Coordinates of C-alpha atoms in Angstrom, one line a residue:
X3 CA 4.3 -3.3 -37.4
X4 CA 4.6 -3.2 -41.1
X5 CA 3.4 -0.4 -43.3
X6 CA 0.2 -1.6 -44.8
X7 CA 0.1 -1.8 -48.7
X8 CA -0.7 1.0 -51.2
X9 CA 0.5 3.7 -53.1
X10 CA 2.8 5.9 -50.8
X11 CA 3.2 8.6 -53.4
X12 CA -0.5 9.3 -53.1
X13 CA -0.5 9.1 -49.3
X14 CA -0.5 12.6 -47.3
X15 CA 0.3 13.2 -43.1
X16 CA -2.4 15.0 -41.3
X17 CA -3.5 16.3 -38.2
X18 CA -7.1 16.3 -37.7
X19 CA -9.4 16.7 -34.6
X20 CA -13.0 17.3 -33.8
X21 CA -15.3 17.2 -31.1
X22 CA -15.1 13.4 -30.7
X23 CA -11.6 12.5 -32.0
X24 CA -8.0 13.5 -32.5
X25 CA -6.3 11.7 -35.3
X26 CA -2.4 11.8 -36.3
X27 CA -1.3 9.8 -39.2
X28 CA -1.7 9.0 -42.6
X29 CA -4.6 9.3 -45.1
X30 CA -4.9 7.7 -49.0
X31 CA -7.3 9.1 -50.9
X32 CA -9.1 10.4 -48.2
X33 CA -9.1 7.6 -46.0
X34 CA -6.9 6.8 -42.7
X35 CA -4.5 4.6 -43.7
X36 CA -1.0 3.6 -42.5
X37 CA 0.9 3.8 -39.4
X38 CA -1.0 6.1 -37.2
X39 CA -2.5 7.5 -33.9
X40 CA -6.2 7.9 -32.8
X41 CA -7.6 8.9 -29.7
X42 CA -11.1 9.1 -28.5
X43 CA -11.8 12.6 -26.5
X44 CA -15.2 11.3 -24.7
X45 CA -13.2 8.1 -23.1
X46 CA -9.8 8.9 -23.0
X47 CA -8.8 5.7 -25.2
X48 CA -5.9 5.8 -27.5
X49 CA -4.7 3.3 -30.0
X50 CA -1.3 3.7 -32.0
X51 CA -0.7 1.3 -34.7
X52 CA -2.2 0.2 -38.5
X53 CA -4.9 1.6 -40.1
X54 CA -6.2 -0.2 -43.6
X55 CA -8.9 1.5 -45.5
X56 CA -10.4 3.6 -42.8
X57 CA -10.6 1.0 -40.4
X58 CA -8.1 -0.4 -37.6
X59 CA -6.4 -3.3 -39.0
X60 CA -3.1 -4.8 -38.1
X61 CA -0.8 -4.8 -35.1
X62 CA -1.2 -1.9 -32.6
X63 CA -1.4 -1.0 -29.4
X64 CA -4.8 0.3 -27.2
X65 CA -4.0 2.3 -24.0
X66 CA -6.9 3.2 -21.6
X67 CA -7.0 6.1 -19.4
X68 CA -6.3 4.2 -16.3
X69 CA -2.9 3.0 -17.9
X70 CA -4.2 -0.5 -18.9
X71 CA -3.4 -1.3 -22.5
X72 CA -3.4 -4.4 -24.9
X73 CA -0.7 -4.9 -27.7
X74 CA -1.4 -7.4 -30.4
X75 CA -3.1 -7.9 -33.9
X76 CA -6.7 -6.3 -35.0
X77 CA -8.9 -7.0 -37.6
X78 CA -11.8 -4.6 -38.8
X79 CA -11.3 -2.9 -35.4
X80 CA -11.5 -6.0 -33.3
X81 CA -8.8 -7.9 -31.5
X82 CA -8.1 -11.3 -33.0
X83 CA -5.4 -14.0 -32.0
X84 CA -3.2 -13.6 -29.1
X85 CA -1.9 -10.4 -27.6
X86 CA -0.8 -9.1 -24.9
X87 CA -2.7 -7.0 -22.0
X88 CA -1.1 -5.0 -19.2
X89 CA -4.0 -4.3 -16.7
X90 CA -4.2 -0.9 -14.2
X91 CA -2.0 -2.5 -11.7
X92 CA 0.7 -3.4 -14.0
X93 CA -0.2 -7.4 -14.0
X94 CA 0.6 -8.5 -17.5
X95 CA -1.6 -11.0 -19.1
X96 CA -1.1 -13.2 -22.4
X97 CA -4.7 -13.3 -24.1
X98 CA -6.3 -14.3 -27.1
X99 CA -9.5 -12.8 -28.9
X100 CA -11.7 -14.3 -31.6
X101 CA -12.1 -10.9 -33.5
X102 CA -16.0 -10.6 -33.2
X103 CA -16.3 -7.7 -30.9
X104 CA -14.3 -4.5 -30.5
X105 CA -12.9 -3.0 -27.4
X106 CA -15.9 -0.7 -26.8
X107 CA -18.6 -3.2 -27.5
X108 CA -17.1 -5.6 -24.5
X109 CA -14.8 -7.9 -26.2
X110 CA -13.4 -10.6 -23.5
X111 CA -10.4 -12.7 -24.6
X112 CA -11.2 -16.4 -24.9
X113 CA -8.3 -17.2 -22.6
X114 CA -6.4 -15.1 -20.2
X115 CA -3.0 -16.5 -18.5
X116 CA -0.7 -14.6 -16.3
X117 CA 2.6 -13.5 -18.0
X118 CA 5.8 -12.6 -16.2
X119 CA 7.4 -9.4 -17.6
X120 CA 10.8 -10.3 -19.6
X121 CA 13.9 -9.3 -17.8
X122 CA 15.6 -6.0 -18.7
X123 CA 18.1 -6.3 -20.9
X124 CA 21.3 -4.1 -20.4
X125 CA 23.2 -2.7 -23.3
X126 CA 24.4 0.3 -25.3
X127 CA 23.5 2.0 -28.4
X128 CA 25.7 4.1 -30.5
X129 CA 24.3 7.6 -30.9
X130 CA 24.9 11.4 -32.1
X131 CA 23.9 14.5 -30.0
X132 CA 21.7 16.9 -32.1
X133 CA 23.3 20.1 -33.2
X134 CA 21.5 23.3 -32.1
X135 CA 21.2 26.2 -34.9
X136 CA 24.4 27.6 -35.4
X137 CA 25.8 24.8 -37.1
X138 CA 27.7 25.2 -40.4
X139 CA 27.8 23.0 -43.7
X140 CA 31.3 22.0 -44.9
X141 CA 32.2 21.9 -48.6
X142 CA 31.2 18.2 -48.8
X143 CA 27.3 19.0 -47.9
X144 CA 27.5 17.8 -44.1
X145 CA 27.1 19.7 -41.2
X146 CA 29.3 20.6 -38.3
X147 CA 27.3 21.3 -35.3
X148 CA 27.7 23.3 -31.8
X149 CA 26.2 20.9 -28.7
X150 CA 25.3 23.5 -26.1
X151 CA 22.9 21.1 -24.5
X152 CA 24.9 17.8 -24.8
X153 CA 25.2 17.0 -21.0
X154 CA 25.6 13.3 -19.5
X155 CA 22.5 12.1 -17.8
X156 CA 24.8 9.9 -15.7
X157 CA 22.6 8.2 -13.0
X158 CA 19.6 6.0 -14.8
X159 CA 16.2 7.6 -15.5
X160 CA 13.2 6.1 -16.4
X161 CA 12.0 6.0 -20.1
X162 CA 8.8 5.9 -21.7
X163 CA 7.7 6.0 -25.6
X164 CA 5.9 9.4 -27.0
X165 CA 2.4 9.0 -27.8
X166 CA 1.7 9.6 -30.4
X167 CA 5.1 8.2 -31.4
X168 CA 6.1 10.9 -33.8
X169 CA 5.3 13.9 -30.9
X170 CA 4.1 16.4 -33.8
X171 CA 1.3 17.5 -31.3
X172 CA 1.4 17.9 -27.7
X173 CA 1.9 14.3 -26.2
X174 CA -1.0 12.7 -24.7
X175 CA 1.0 11.0 -22.4
X176 CA 2.7 14.1 -20.9
X177 CA 2.1 13.2 -17.0
X178 CA 3.8 9.9 -17.8
X179 CA 6.8 11.5 -19.4
X180 CA 7.6 14.1 -16.8
X181 CA 10.8 13.5 -15.0
X182 CA 11.7 11.2 -17.6
X183 CA 13.7 10.7 -20.9
X184 CA 11.3 10.2 -23.6
X185 CA 11.8 8.4 -26.8
X186 CA 10.3 9.8 -30.0
X187 CA 10.4 8.6 -33.5
X188 CA 12.2 10.5 -36.4
X189 CA 9.8 11.1 -39.3
X190 CA 7.1 10.4 -40.2
X191 CA 9.1 10.7 -43.2
X192 CA 7.1 11.6 -47.3
X193 CA 5.5 8.6 -47.4
X194 CA 7.4 7.4 -50.2
X195 CA 9.1 3.9 -49.9
X196 CA 12.1 3.8 -48.1
X197 CA 12.7 7.7 -47.6
X198 CA 13.3 8.3 -43.9
X199 CA 12.4 11.9 -44.8
X200 CA 11.6 14.6 -41.8
X201 CA 8.6 16.6 -42.7
X202 CA 8.3 17.2 -38.9
X203 CA 11.1 19.3 -37.8
X204 CA 13.1 17.9 -34.8
X205 CA 12.3 21.2 -32.9
X206 CA 8.8 20.5 -33.0
X207 CA 9.4 17.3 -31.1
X208 CA 11.9 18.5 -28.8
X209 CA 9.2 21.7 -28.3
X210 CA 6.6 19.0 -27.0
X211 CA 9.0 16.9 -25.2
X212 CA 9.9 20.0 -23.0
X213 CA 6.2 21.2 -22.3
X214 CA 5.6 17.8 -21.3
X215 CA 8.4 18.2 -18.2
X216 CA 11.2 15.4 -20.0
X217 CA 14.8 15.7 -19.0
X218 CA 16.0 14.0 -22.3
X219 CA 15.1 12.7 -25.5
X220 CA 16.2 9.7 -27.5
X221 CA 15.3 10.1 -31.0
X222 CA 14.8 6.7 -33.2
X223 CA 15.7 7.0 -37.0
X224 CA 13.0 5.5 -39.1
X225 CA 15.0 4.7 -42.1
X226 CA 15.0 0.9 -41.3
X227 CA 17.9 0.5 -44.0
X228 CA 20.4 2.8 -42.7
X229 CA 23.7 1.0 -41.6
X230 CA 25.2 4.4 -40.2
X231 CA 24.5 7.8 -39.5
X232 CA 24.4 9.4 -42.9
X233 CA 23.2 12.8 -41.8
X234 CA 23.6 15.2 -39.0
X235 CA 20.5 15.9 -37.1
X236 CA 19.5 19.4 -36.2
X237 CA 17.1 21.4 -34.3
X238 CA 16.4 25.3 -34.6
X239 CA 15.9 27.2 -32.0
X240 CA 13.4 30.0 -32.3
X241 CA 9.5 30.4 -33.1
X242 CA 8.1 27.0 -34.4
X243 CA 7.3 27.0 -37.9
X244 CA 3.5 28.5 -38.6
X245 CA 2.1 25.0 -39.4
X246 CA 2.8 24.0 -36.0
X247 CA 2.3 27.5 -34.2
X248 CA -0.9 29.2 -35.6
X249 CA -0.8 31.7 -32.9
X250 CA 2.8 32.7 -33.0
X251 CA 3.5 32.0 -29.4
X252 CA 5.4 28.8 -29.5
X253 CA 8.7 29.4 -29.2
X254 CA 11.9 27.0 -28.7
X255 CA 14.9 27.3 -26.6
X256 CA 16.7 23.9 -26.0
X257 CA 17.4 23.0 -22.6
X258 CA 17.6 19.0 -22.4
X259 CA 20.0 16.7 -24.0
X260 CA 19.2 15.4 -27.2
X261 CA 20.4 12.2 -29.0
X262 CA 19.6 9.9 -31.8
X263 CA 20.2 6.3 -32.2
X264 CA 20.0 3.8 -35.8
X265 CA 16.7 2.2 -36.4
X266 CA 18.6 -1.6 -36.2
X267 CA 19.5 -0.3 -32.5
X268 CA 15.8 0.6 -31.4
X269 CA 14.9 -3.1 -29.6
X270 CA 17.1 -1.7 -27.0
X271 CA 15.3 1.2 -25.9
X272 CA 12.7 -0.7 -23.2
X273 CA 10.1 1.2 -21.6
X274 CA 9.7 1.7 -18.0
X275 CA 13.4 0.5 -18.1
X276 CA 16.5 2.8 -16.1
X277 CA 18.1 4.4 -19.7
X278 CA 21.0 7.0 -19.3
X279 CA 22.6 9.2 -22.1
X280 CA 26.6 9.7 -22.2
X281 CA 28.1 12.4 -24.6
X282 CA 32.0 12.1 -25.7
X283 CA 34.2 15.5 -24.7
X284 CA 33.5 17.8 -27.8
X285 CA 37.3 17.8 -28.2
X286 CA 37.6 14.3 -29.0
X287 CA 37.1 13.0 -32.5
X288 CA 34.3 10.8 -32.7
X289 CA 35.8 6.4 -32.8
X290 CA 38.8 7.5 -30.9
X291 CA 39.4 5.5 -27.8
X292 CA 38.8 8.5 -25.3
X293 CA 35.4 9.4 -27.4
X294 CA 34.2 5.7 -26.9
X295 CA 33.3 4.5 -23.4
X296 CA 35.2 1.7 -22.1
X297 CA 34.1 -2.1 -22.9
X298 CA 32.2 -3.6 -20.2
X299 CA 33.5 -6.9 -19.0
X300 CA 30.7 -9.0 -20.6
X301 CA 31.7 -10.7 -23.7
X302 CA 28.3 -10.2 -25.3
X303 CA 28.3 -6.7 -24.4
X304 CA 32.0 -6.1 -25.6
X305 CA 31.2 -7.5 -28.5
X306 CA 28.1 -5.3 -29.2
X307 CA 30.4 -2.5 -28.8
X308 CA 32.7 -3.3 -30.9
X309 CA 29.9 -3.5 -33.7
X310 CA 28.8 0.1 -32.4
X311 CA 32.4 1.6 -32.8
X312 CA 32.1 0.2 -36.7
X313 CA 28.8 2.6 -36.8
X314 CA 30.7 5.4 -36.0
X315 CA 34.3 4.7 -37.9
X316 CA 32.7 7.3 -41.0
X317 CA 31.5 10.1 -38.5
X318 CA 33.2 13.4 -39.9
X319 CA 35.0 15.5 -37.4
X320 CA 32.7 18.1 -35.3
X321 CA 29.9 15.4 -35.3
X322 CA 29.3 14.7 -31.5
X323 CA 29.4 10.8 -30.5
X324 CA 27.2 9.8 -27.9
X325 CA 25.7 6.4 -26.4
X326 CA 22.6 5.2 -24.8
X327 CA 23.0 3.0 -22.3
X328 CA 20.7 0.4 -20.4
X329 CA 22.7 -0.3 -17.2
X330 CA 22.0 -3.6 -15.5
X331 CA 19.1 -3.3 -13.2
X332 CA 16.7 -5.2 -11.2
X333 CA 14.1 -6.9 -13.3
X334 CA 10.4 -5.6 -13.7
X335 CA 9.1 -9.1 -12.5
X336 CA 7.5 -9.1 -9.2
X337 CA 4.5 -10.6 -7.2
X338 CA 1.6 -10.5 -9.6
X339 CA -2.0 -9.0 -8.3
X340 CA -3.3 -12.6 -8.5
X341 CA -0.6 -13.8 -6.3
X342 CA -1.0 -11.1 -3.8
X343 CA -4.8 -11.6 -3.7
X344 CA -4.5 -15.2 -3.0
X345 CA -2.0 -14.4 -0.3
X346 CA -4.4 -11.7 1.0
X347 CA -6.9 -14.1 1.2
X348 CA -5.2 -16.8 3.2
X349 CA -4.2 -14.2 5.5
X350 CA -7.8 -13.2 6.4
X351 CA -9.4 -16.7 6.1
X352 CA -6.7 -17.7 8.9
X353 CA -7.8 -14.2 10.8
X354 CA -11.5 -15.3 10.4
X355 CA -10.7 -18.8 12.0
X356 CA -8.9 -17.3 14.7
X357 CA -11.8 -14.9 15.7
X358 CA -14.2 -17.9 15.4
X359 CA -12.1 -19.7 17.9
X360 CA -11.9 -16.9 20.4
X361 CA -15.9 -16.6 19.6
X362 CA -16.0 -20.4 21.1
X363 CA -13.8 -20.0 23.9
X364 CA -15.5 -16.9 25.1
X365 CA -18.8 -18.7 25.0
X366 CA -17.6 -21.6 26.7
X367 CA -16.4 -19.2 29.4
X368 CA -19.4 -17.6 29.7
X369 CA -21.3 -21.1 30.5
X370 CA -18.5 -21.8 32.8
X371 CA -19.3 -18.8 34.9
X372 CA -22.7 -19.4 34.8
X373 CA -22.4 -22.9 36.2
X374 CA -19.9 -22.6 38.8
X375 CA -20.2 -26.0 40.4
X376 CA -19.2 -27.6 37.2
X377 CA -15.4 -29.0 36.7
X378 CA -13.1 -26.8 35.4
X379 CA -12.4 -29.0 32.5
X380 CA -9.3 -27.5 31.4
X381 CA -10.8 -24.2 30.6
X382 CA -8.1 -22.3 32.6
X383 CA -5.5 -23.9 30.3
X384 CA -7.3 -23.6 27.3
X385 CA -8.2 -20.1 27.7
X386 CA -4.8 -18.4 29.1
X387 CA -2.5 -17.1 26.8
X388 CA -5.2 -15.8 24.5
X389 CA -4.2 -11.7 23.8
X390 CA -7.7 -11.0 24.6
X391 CA -7.6 -12.5 28.1
X392 CA -4.1 -11.9 29.3
X393 CA -3.4 -8.7 27.6
X394 CA -0.7 -9.5 25.4
X395 CA -1.3 -6.8 23.2
X396 CA -0.6 -4.1 25.6
X397 CA 1.9 -6.0 27.5
X398 CA 4.0 -6.1 23.9
X399 CA 3.6 -2.5 24.0
X400 CA 5.7 -2.4 27.5
X401 CA 9.3 -1.4 26.9
X402 CA 10.4 -2.9 30.3
X403 CA 8.3 -6.3 29.3
X404 CA 10.7 -8.6 27.3
X405 CA 9.3 -11.9 28.5
X406 CA 7.5 -13.7 31.4
X407 CA 10.8 -15.2 32.4
X408 CA 13.5 -12.7 31.4
X409 CA 14.2 -9.4 34.1
X410 CA 15.4 -5.7 32.4
X411 CA 18.8 -5.6 33.5
X412 CA 19.1 -2.8 36.4
X413 CA 22.1 -1.8 34.2
X414 CA 21.1 1.4 31.7
X415 CA 23.9 1.3 29.2
X416 CA 22.2 3.5 26.3
X417 CA 19.9 6.1 26.3
X418 CA 17.1 3.4 25.3
X419 CA 17.9 1.8 28.3
X420 CA 17.5 4.6 30.4
X421 CA 14.2 5.7 28.7
X422 CA 12.8 2.0 29.4
X423 CA 14.6 1.7 33.4
X424 CA 12.7 5.5 33.6
X425 CA 9.2 4.2 32.5
X426 CA 9.6 1.0 34.4
X427 CA 10.1 2.8 37.5
X428 CA 7.2 5.2 36.7
X429 CA 5.0 2.2 36.1
X430 CA 6.6 0.4 39.5
X431 CA 5.3 3.7 41.6
X432 CA 1.9 3.9 39.7
X433 CA 1.3 0.0 40.4
X434 CA 2.2 0.7 44.1
X435 CA -0.2 3.5 44.4
X436 CA -2.7 1.2 43.1
X437 CA -2.2 -1.5 45.5
X438 CA -1.1 -3.7 42.3
X439 CA 1.8 -6.1 41.6
X440 CA 3.3 -5.3 38.5
X441 CA 4.7 -8.9 38.2
X442 CA 1.5 -10.1 37.9
X443 CA 0.6 -11.3 34.3
X444 CA -2.8 -10.8 34.4
X445 CA -2.8 -7.5 36.4
X446 CA 0.0 -6.3 33.9
X447 CA -2.8 -5.5 31.3
X448 CA -4.8 -3.4 33.8
X449 CA -1.7 -1.9 34.8
X450 CA -0.8 -0.8 31.4
X451 CA -3.8 0.0 30.3
X452 CA -4.7 2.6 33.4
X453 CA -1.2 3.6 33.2
X454 CA -1.3 5.1 29.6
X455 CA -5.0 6.2 30.1
X456 CA -3.9 8.3 33.3
X457 CA -0.8 9.3 31.5
X458 CA -3.2 11.1 28.9
X459 CA -6.3 12.0 31.0
X460 CA -5.6 12.3 34.6
X461 CA -6.8 10.0 37.7
X462 CA -10.3 9.7 38.3
X463 CA -12.5 7.8 41.1
X464 CA -12.5 3.8 40.9
X465 CA -10.1 4.3 37.6
X466 CA -12.9 4.7 35.4
X467 CA -13.4 6.6 32.3
X468 CA -15.7 8.7 30.5
X469 CA -14.9 6.5 27.5
X470 CA -14.8 3.3 29.6
X471 CA -18.6 4.1 30.9
X472 CA -20.4 2.9 27.8
X473 CA -18.9 -0.3 28.6
X474 CA -20.1 -0.6 32.0
X475 CA -17.7 0.9 34.8
X476 CA -14.5 0.9 33.5
X477 CA -11.5 -1.5 34.4
X478 CA -12.8 -3.3 37.2
X479 CA -16.0 -4.3 35.5
X480 CA -14.1 -5.5 32.5
X481 CA -11.7 -7.5 35.4
X482 CA -15.0 -8.7 37.0
X483 CA -16.4 -9.9 33.5
X484 CA -13.3 -11.9 32.8
X485 CA -13.3 -13.8 35.9
X486 CA -10.3 -11.8 37.4
X487 CA -9.7 -10.2 41.0
X488 CA -10.9 -6.8 41.3
X489 CA -8.9 -4.3 43.2
X490 CA -9.8 -2.1 45.5
X491 CA -10.7 1.6 44.3
X492 CA -7.7 3.8 45.4
X493 CA -8.7 7.0 47.6
X494 CA -9.3 9.8 44.9
X495 CA -6.4 11.9 44.0
X496 CA -7.0 15.1 42.1
X497 CA -5.1 15.3 38.7
X498 CA -2.5 17.3 38.4
X499 CA -2.6 20.6 36.3
X500 CA -1.2 20.0 32.7
X501 CA 1.5 22.4 32.8
X502 CA 2.8 20.3 35.9
X503 CA 2.3 17.1 33.9
X504 CA 4.6 18.9 31.1
X505 CA 7.1 20.2 33.4
X506 CA 7.5 16.7 34.8
X507 CA 8.0 15.2 31.4
X508 CA 10.3 17.6 30.3
X509 CA 12.4 17.3 33.2
X510 CA 12.5 13.7 32.9
X511 CA 13.6 14.1 29.2
X512 CA 16.5 16.3 29.8
X513 CA 17.7 14.1 32.9
X514 CA 17.7 11.1 30.3
X515 CA 18.5 13.0 26.9
X516 CA 20.5 16.0 27.9
X517 CA 19.0 19.6 26.6
X518 CA 17.2 20.7 23.7
X519 CA 20.0 21.7 21.9
X520 CA 21.6 18.4 22.3
X521 CA 18.7 16.3 21.5

């Protein structure tokens, strides 16, 4: 956003906090004016952008505590015209407002259209490392620095923008910054036209970034007119200046890499995209082939890198060249929440229709059972194969069952095959003791249910379970209600003790898969 009109010689940078709000920004003749930030402490909402004559007026960004945001024009505190909304689910919308109501009074967009994220643009920006205290000034007034923390971040790390952007107070979005690279504006400057200034020391900014848990800092130069690096940025360790250290307890020890890019390369920095920071070897002179990363194969990037080499040509020896890179990566574009909701609705509508069909078939079957003299009417064919009749759900869980027409090979070539074969044999043995044939698809369901139930609880008379009694007498009763033949109850056998079951299971596993150490 452009800086609003006003006599900048009369402007001052302030940090104000009351019971309701926290304001960090410019004031002109006692009123909020300029590029500033405000946070409402009772709601947690934030605004970062242009103020004019005490009002939010100009381009800016609103942020809610749940992460939803609005970027667009404002007038007298109200959104007006076209802007972009990203909701809490990270779905992006193009919106338009009439400017009649502020967000706090329930502003509703006149239109709202889903808008895909722009693709992430790969690229590289030339940068210089921040020198740490101990730097020396040369005869021509420039500084030759020391860079103990100029450690390359090789792998791509997510980047977020600091809020407030100048990081002269503890970061409001510290939770988002943790574990990421944070981009911080240089400045805010003295307020004079064209003066980049630096009234907020780099040490304060780095301190707040480290406290928030950042793994690196990319500073963005605030001098829009600078075509090359003119001054070596320095950060001094030790206690912070009194203006930012009222109780005297804040002290900086730089532990993360820091670099600065020119304002003209600021568009390369893309929030939430993966970034990397590379530093040239300290012994190499900036601008040499060894200090400059090799040009990529992409012609457009190669041309951009040639321009960046020109930015570095005038760097004096002793300055540390760096590069901020955005590697090629997957776009942020994905399935929107709206599309996901549509697909989910279609899925549940289809399931609802299936349940209705099942209810209809069950009612037909009940009517058929109540009138056995009536014709079949194809009821068997109509109802056969349904998972809730033939037990396809449990059958699909049987490791030995592949299909009705395919039999498991008697050869067990792998450990999985051995386990399947062993389970199959166990179930065949169990089926025999129950007087059932495991080859019957209708009996397969009862066999599976009974086998797994007995494996957990042990056999009981008539194959009934306490958990099944509330349904009316166990498996045989359920089979009867479905018109399936009822199996005769086997003689009651006392359940083996748990220790015996565990010993048998352990013996089986040892035989199949070797000893515990081998497993």
